[in-house]
mmCIF file of C-alpha atoms and ligand atoms in Angstrom:
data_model
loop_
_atom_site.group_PDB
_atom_site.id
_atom_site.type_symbol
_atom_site.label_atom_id
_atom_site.label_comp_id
_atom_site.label_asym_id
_atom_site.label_seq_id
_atom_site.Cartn_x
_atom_site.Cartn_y
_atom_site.Cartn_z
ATOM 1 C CA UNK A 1 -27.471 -4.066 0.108
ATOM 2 C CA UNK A 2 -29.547 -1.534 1.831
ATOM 3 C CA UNK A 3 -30.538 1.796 -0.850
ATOM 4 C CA UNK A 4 -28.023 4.389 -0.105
ATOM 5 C CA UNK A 5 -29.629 7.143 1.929
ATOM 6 C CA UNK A 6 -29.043 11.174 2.162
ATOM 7 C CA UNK A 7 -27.769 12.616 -0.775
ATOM 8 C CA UNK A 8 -24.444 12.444 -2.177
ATOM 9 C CA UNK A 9 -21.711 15.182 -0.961
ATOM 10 C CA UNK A 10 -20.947 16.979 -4.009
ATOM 11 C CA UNK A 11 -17.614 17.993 -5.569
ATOM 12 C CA UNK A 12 -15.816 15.967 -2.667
ATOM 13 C CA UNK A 13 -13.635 13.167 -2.435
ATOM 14 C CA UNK A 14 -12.513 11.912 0.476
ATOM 15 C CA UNK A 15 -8.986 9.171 0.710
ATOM 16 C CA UNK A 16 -8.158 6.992 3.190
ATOM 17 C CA UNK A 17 -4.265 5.093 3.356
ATOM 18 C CA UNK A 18 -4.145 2.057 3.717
ATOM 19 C CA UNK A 19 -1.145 -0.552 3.554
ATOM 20 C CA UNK A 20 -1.642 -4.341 2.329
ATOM 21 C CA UNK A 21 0.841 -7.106 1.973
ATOM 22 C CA UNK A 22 2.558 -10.078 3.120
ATOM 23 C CA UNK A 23 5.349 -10.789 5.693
ATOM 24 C CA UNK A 24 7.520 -14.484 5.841
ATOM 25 C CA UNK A 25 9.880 -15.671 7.120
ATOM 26 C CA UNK A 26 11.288 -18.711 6.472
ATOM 27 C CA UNK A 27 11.153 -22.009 9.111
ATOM 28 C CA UNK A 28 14.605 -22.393 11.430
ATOM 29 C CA UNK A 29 14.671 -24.413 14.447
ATOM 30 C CA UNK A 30 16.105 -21.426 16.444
ATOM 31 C CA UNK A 31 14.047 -18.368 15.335
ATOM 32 C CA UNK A 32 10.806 -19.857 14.105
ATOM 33 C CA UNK A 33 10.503 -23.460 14.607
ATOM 34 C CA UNK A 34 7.787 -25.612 12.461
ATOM 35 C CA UNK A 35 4.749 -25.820 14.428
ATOM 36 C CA UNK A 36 3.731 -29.430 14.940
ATOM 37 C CA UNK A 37 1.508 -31.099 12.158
ATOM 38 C CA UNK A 38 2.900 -28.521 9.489
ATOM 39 C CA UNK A 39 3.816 -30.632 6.163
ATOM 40 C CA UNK A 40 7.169 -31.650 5.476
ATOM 41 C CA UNK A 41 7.263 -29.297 2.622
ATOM 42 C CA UNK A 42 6.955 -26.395 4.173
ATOM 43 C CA UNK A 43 9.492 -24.124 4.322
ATOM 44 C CA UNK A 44 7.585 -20.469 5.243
ATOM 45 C CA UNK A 45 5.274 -19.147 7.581
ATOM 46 C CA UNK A 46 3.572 -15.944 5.977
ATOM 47 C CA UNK A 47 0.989 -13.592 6.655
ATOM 48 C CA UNK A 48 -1.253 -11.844 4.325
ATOM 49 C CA UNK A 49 -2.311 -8.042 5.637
ATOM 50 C CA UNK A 50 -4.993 -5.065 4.767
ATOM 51 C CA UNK A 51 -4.057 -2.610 7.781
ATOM 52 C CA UNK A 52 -4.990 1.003 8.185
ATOM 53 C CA UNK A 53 -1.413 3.602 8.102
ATOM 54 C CA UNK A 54 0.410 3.294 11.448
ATOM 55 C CA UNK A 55 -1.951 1.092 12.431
ATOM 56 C CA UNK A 56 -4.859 3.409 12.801
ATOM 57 C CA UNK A 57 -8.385 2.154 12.236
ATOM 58 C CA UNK A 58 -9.949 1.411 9.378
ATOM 59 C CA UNK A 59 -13.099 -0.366 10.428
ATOM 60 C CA UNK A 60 -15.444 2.881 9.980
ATOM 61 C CA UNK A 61 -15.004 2.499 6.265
ATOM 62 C CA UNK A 62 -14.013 -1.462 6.078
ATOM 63 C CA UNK A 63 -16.018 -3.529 6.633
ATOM 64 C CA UNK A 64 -14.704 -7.511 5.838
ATOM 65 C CA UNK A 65 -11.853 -8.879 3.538
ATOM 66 C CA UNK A 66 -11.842 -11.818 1.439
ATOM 67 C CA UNK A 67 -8.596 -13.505 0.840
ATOM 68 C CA UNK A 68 -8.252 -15.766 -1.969
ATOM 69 C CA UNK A 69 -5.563 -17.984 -1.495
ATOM 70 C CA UNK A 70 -3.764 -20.668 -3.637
ATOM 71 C CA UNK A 71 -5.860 -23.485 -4.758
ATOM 72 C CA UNK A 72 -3.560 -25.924 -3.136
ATOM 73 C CA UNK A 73 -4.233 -24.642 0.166
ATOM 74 C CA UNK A 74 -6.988 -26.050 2.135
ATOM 75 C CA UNK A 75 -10.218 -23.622 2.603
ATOM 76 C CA UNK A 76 -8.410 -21.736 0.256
ATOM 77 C CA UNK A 77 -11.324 -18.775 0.434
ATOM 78 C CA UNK A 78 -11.188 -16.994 3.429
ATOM 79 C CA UNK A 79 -13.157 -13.927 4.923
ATOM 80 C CA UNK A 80 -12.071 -11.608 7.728
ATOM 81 C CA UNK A 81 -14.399 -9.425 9.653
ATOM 82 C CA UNK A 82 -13.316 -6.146 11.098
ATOM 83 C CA UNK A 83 -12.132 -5.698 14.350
ATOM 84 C CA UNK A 84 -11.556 -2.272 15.642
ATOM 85 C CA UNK A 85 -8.310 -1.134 15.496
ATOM 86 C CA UNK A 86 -6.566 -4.477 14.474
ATOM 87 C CA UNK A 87 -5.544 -5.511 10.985
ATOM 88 C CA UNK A 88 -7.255 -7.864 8.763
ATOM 89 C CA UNK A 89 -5.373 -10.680 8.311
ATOM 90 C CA UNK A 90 -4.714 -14.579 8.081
ATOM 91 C CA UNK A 91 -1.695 -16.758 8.127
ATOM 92 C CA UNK A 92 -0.207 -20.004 6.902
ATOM 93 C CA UNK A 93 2.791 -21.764 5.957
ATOM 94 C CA UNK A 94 3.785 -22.926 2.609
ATOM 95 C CA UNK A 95 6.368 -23.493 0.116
ATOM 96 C CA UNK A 96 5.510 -21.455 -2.690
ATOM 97 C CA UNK A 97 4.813 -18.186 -3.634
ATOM 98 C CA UNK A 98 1.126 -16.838 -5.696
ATOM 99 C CA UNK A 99 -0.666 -14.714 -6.276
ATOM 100 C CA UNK A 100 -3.334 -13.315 -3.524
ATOM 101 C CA UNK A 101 -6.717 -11.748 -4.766
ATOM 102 C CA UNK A 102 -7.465 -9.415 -1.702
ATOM 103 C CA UNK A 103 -11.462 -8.440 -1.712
ATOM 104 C CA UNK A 104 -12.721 -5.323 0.079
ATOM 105 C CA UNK A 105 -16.187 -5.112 1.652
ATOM 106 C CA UNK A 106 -17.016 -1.221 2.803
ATOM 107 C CA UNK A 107 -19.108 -0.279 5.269
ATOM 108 C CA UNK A 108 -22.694 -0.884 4.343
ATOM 109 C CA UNK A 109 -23.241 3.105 4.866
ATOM 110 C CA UNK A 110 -20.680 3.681 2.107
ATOM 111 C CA UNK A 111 -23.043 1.848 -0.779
ATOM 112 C CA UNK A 112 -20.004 0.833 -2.635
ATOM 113 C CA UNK A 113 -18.949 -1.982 -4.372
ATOM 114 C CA UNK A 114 -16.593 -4.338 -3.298
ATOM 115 C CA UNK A 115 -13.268 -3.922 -5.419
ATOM 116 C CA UNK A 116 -10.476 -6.299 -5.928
ATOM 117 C CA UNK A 117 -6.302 -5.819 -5.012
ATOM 118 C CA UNK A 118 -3.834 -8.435 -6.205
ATOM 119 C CA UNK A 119 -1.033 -9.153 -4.179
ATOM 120 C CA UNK A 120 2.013 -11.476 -4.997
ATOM 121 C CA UNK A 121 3.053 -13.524 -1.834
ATOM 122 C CA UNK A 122 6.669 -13.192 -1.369
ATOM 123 C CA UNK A 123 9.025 -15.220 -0.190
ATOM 124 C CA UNK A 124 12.128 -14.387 -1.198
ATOM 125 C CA UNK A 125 13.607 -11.321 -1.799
ATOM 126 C CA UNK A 126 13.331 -10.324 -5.313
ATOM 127 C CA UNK A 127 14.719 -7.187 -7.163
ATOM 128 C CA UNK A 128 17.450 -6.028 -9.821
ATOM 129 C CA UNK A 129 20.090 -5.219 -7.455
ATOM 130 C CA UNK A 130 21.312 -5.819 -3.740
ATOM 131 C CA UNK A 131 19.755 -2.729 -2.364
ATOM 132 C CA UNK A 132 16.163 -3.371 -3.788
ATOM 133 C CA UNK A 133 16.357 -6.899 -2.271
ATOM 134 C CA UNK A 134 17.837 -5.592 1.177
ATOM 135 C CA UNK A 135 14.920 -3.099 1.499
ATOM 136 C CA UNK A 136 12.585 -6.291 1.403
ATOM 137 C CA UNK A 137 14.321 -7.636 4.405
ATOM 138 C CA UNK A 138 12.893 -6.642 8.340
ATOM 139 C CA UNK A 139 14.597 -7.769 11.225
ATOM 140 C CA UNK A 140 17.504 -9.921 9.264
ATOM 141 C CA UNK A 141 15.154 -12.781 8.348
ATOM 142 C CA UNK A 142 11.599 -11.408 7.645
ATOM 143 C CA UNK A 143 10.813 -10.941 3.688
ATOM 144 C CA UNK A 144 8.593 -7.982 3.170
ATOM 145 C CA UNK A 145 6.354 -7.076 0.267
ATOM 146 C CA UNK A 146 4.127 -3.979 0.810
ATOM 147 C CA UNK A 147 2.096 -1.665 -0.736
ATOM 148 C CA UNK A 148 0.944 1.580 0.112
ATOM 149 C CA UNK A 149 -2.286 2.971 -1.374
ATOM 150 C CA UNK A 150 -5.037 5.130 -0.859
ATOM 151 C CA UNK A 151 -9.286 4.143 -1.037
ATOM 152 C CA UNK A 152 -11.081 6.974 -2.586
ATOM 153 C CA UNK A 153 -14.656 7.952 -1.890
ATOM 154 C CA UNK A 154 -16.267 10.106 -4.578
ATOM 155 C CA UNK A 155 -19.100 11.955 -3.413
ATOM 156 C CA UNK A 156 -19.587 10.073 -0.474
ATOM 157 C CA UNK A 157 -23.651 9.878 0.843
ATOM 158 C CA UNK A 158 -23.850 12.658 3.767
ATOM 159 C CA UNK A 159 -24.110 9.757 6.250
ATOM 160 C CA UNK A 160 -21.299 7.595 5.493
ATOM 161 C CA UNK A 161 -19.105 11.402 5.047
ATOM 162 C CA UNK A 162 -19.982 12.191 8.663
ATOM 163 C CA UNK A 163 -18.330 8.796 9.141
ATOM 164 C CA UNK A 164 -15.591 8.836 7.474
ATOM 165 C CA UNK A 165 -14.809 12.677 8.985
ATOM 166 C CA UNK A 166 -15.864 12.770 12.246
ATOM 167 C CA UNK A 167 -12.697 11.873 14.291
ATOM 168 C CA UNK A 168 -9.885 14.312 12.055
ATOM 169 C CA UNK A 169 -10.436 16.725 14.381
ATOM 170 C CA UNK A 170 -7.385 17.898 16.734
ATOM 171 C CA UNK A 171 -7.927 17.487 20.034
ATOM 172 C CA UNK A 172 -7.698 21.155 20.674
ATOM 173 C CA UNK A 173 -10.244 21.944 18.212
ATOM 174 C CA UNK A 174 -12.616 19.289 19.563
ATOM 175 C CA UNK A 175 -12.160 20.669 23.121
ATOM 176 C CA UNK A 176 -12.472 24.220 22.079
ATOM 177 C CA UNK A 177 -15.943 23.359 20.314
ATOM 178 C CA UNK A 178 -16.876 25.426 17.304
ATOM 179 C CA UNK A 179 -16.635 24.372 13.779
ATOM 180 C CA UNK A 180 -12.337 24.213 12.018
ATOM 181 C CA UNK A 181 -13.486 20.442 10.738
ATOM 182 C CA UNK A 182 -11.353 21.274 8.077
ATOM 183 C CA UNK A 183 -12.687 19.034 5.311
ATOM 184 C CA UNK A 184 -16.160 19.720 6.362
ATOM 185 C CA UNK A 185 -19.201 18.092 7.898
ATOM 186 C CA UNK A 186 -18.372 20.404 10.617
ATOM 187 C CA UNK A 187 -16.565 19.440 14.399
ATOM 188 C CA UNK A 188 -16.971 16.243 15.978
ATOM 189 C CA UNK A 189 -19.957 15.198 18.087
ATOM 190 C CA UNK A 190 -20.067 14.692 21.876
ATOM 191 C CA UNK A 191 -20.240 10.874 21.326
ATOM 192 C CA UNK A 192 -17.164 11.031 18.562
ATOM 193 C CA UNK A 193 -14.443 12.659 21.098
ATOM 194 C CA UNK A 194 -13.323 9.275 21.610
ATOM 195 C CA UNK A 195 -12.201 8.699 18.076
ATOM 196 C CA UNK A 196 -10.048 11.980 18.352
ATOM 197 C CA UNK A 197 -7.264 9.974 18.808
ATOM 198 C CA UNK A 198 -3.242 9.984 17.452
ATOM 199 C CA UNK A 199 -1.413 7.157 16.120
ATOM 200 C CA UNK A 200 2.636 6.480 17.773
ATOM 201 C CA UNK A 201 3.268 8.365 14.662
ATOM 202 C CA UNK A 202 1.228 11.084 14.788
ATOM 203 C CA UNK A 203 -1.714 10.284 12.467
ATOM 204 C CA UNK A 204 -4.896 11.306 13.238
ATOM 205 C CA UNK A 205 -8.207 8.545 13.732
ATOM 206 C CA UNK A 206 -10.361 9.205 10.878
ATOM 207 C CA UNK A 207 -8.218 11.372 8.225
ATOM 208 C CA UNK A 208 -5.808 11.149 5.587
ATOM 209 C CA UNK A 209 -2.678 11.870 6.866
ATOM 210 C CA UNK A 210 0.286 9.948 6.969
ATOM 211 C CA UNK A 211 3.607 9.899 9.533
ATOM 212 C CA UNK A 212 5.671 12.414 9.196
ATOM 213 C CA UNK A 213 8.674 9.911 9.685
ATOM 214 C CA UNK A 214 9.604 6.655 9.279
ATOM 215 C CA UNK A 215 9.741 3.827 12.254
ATOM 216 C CA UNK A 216 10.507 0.357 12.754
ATOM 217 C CA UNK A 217 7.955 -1.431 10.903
ATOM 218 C CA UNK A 218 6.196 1.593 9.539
ATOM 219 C CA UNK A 219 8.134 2.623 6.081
ATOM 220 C CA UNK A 220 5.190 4.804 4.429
ATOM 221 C CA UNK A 221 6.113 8.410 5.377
ATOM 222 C CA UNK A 222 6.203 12.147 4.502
ATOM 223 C CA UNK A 223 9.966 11.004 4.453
ATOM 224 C CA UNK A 224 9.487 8.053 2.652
ATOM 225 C CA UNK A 225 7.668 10.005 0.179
ATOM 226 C CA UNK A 226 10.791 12.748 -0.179
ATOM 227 C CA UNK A 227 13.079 10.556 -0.948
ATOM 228 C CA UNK A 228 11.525 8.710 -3.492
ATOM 229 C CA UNK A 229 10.720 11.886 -4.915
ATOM 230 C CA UNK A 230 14.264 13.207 -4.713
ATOM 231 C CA UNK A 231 15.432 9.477 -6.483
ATOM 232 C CA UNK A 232 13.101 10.604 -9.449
ATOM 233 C CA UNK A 233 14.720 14.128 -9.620
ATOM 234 C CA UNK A 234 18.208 12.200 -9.629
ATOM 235 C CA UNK A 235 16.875 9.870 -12.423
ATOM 236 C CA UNK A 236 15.511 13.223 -14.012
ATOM 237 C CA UNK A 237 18.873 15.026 -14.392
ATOM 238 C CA UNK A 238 20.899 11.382 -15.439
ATOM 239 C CA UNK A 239 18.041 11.538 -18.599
ATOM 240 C CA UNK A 240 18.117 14.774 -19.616
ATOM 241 C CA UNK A 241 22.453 14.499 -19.437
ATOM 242 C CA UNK A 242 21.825 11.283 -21.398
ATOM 243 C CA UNK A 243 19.684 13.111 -23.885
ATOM 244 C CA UNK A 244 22.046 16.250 -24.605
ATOM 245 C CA UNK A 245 25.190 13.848 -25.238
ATOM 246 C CA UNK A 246 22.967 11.837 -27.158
ATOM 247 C CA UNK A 247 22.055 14.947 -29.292
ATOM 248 C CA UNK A 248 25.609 16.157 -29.246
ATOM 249 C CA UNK A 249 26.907 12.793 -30.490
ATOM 250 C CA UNK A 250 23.934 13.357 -33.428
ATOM 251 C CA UNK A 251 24.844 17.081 -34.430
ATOM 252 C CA UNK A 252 28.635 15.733 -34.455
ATOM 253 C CA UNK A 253 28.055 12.979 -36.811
ATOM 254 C CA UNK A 254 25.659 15.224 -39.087
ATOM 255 C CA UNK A 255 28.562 17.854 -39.456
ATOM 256 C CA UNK A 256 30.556 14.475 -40.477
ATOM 257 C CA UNK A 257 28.424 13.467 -43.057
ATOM 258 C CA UNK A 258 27.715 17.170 -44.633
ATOM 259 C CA UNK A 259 31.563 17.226 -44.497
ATOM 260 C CA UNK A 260 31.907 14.084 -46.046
ATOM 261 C CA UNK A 261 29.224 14.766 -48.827
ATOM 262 C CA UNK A 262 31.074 18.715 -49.193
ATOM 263 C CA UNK A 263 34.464 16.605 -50.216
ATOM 264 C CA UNK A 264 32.937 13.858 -52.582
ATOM 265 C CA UNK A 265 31.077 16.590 -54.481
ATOM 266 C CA UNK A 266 34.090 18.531 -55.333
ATOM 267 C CA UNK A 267 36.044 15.285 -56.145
HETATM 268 C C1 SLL B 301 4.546 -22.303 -7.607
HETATM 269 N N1 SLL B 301 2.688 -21.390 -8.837
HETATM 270 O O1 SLL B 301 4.608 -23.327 -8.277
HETATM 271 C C2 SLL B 301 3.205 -21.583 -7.554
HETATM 272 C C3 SLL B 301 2.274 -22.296 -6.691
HETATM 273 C C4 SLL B 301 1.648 -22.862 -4.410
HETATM 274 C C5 SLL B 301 2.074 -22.775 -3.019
HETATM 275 C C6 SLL B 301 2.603 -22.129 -5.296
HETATM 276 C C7 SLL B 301 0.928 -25.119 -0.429
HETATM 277 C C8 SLL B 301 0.568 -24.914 0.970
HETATM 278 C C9 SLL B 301 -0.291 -26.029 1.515
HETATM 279 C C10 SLL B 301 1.715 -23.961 -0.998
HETATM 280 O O2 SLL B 301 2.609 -23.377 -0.452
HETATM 281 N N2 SLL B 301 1.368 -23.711 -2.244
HETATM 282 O O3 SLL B 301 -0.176 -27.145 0.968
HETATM 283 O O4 SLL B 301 -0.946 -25.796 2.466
HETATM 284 O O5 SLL B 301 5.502 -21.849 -7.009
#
């Protein structure tokens, strides 16, 4: 790897969303038919993902993506180069489910280290009641497993942060020159107005923002993110209820017991 060059950007970290996972549906002669030459076994066709949010790119921070596959697949050990804009991914059909070890390359600019997800291939819906297995279901027959997270950058080299921030600019700021970069590294160059780009769902190239809403296809949201945290309040408020007829219930039978002890001693 090439020494890191510049100095490191102190007291900053910078996070990017991304969203990785695996979509499959199973094999019907009406809605997905089994391609020619695929093994009587089969039952799925799958595909295995590392995507930017909404679909924005990633590239300028991601380099390649190694996906490590079950041992019973042929060329199980398969690497994925960027390409602008699109995700990194691979399919296949199978009949079983595994475990996926998903490798990510950076940028060479970044001078990190590749690091390691693990992703469980699903293929059929799995949770401890109806709803959690209904919201793993897309279009009626798709099965849906995944994951939202976020790559952090601690004190990213002064190169590889002008990278990583020069498109989160609004395109009002970036027409109105000046500085208003927001997370520094000041406005966007001439020759970086092109990334200064929106998602469908609003989300700005090159930042870490994240819809506002939910769409088809795109669950990770602002919303998303309010309900789940309004399910955790509700969970809350059912524990602490829990815990106060819990310590009721205790104070009740201690009162029993002192009363209990009271009578046999004057007996
Ligand atoms: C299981 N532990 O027993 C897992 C293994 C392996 C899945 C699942 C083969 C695909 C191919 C395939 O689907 N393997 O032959 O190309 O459930």
């Amino acid at each position: 790897m090439a020494p890191p060059t510049g100095k490191r950007v102190k007291g900053v970290q910078i996070f990017r969303p991304f969203v990785y996972g695996t979509t499959a549906k199973p094999f019907d002669e009406k809605t997905n038919p089994k391609p020619p030459g695929v093994p009587e076994d089969h039952t799925h066709s799958w595909t295995v993902f590392v995507k930017g949010i909404d679909d924005v790119d990633i590239t300028y921070w991601l380099r390649r993506v190694q996906f490590k596959l079950h041992e019973s697949i042929p060329n199980h050990v398969r690497m994925m180069e960027g390409e602008k804009g699109k995700p990194f991914q691979l399919s296949e059909t199978g009949w079983g489910e595994f475990e996926i070890a998903i490798k990510l390359y950076y940028v060479p600019e970044s001078s990190e280290k590749p690091q390691t997800l693990y992703h469980h291939l699903r293929l059929h819906p799995f949770g401890r009641t109806d709803e959690e297995k209904e919201a793993m279901r897309l279009n009626g027959s798709q099965v849906i497993s995944w994951s939202y997270e976020e790559q952090i950058f601690n004190e990213p080299y002064e190169p590889f942060h002008e990278i990583l921030t020069s498109g989160a600019v609004p395109p009002s700021a970036a027409a109105g020159g000046g500085g208003g970069g927001g997370g520094g590294g000041g406005g966007p160059k001439q020759k970086d107005r092109d990334v200064t780009r929106r998602s469908e769902g609003g989300v700005l190239e090159r930042s870490a923002m994240i819809p506002l809403a939910n769409r088809p296809g795109q669950p990770f949201s602002r919303e998303t993110e309010q309900l789940e945290i309004k399910k955790l309040k509700e969970a809350l408020v059912k524990v602490e209820e829990l815990t106060r007829k819990t310590r009721d219930e205790m104070e009740r039978k201690e009162k029993r017991l002192r009363d209990l002890k009271a009578g046999a001693a004057k007996a």
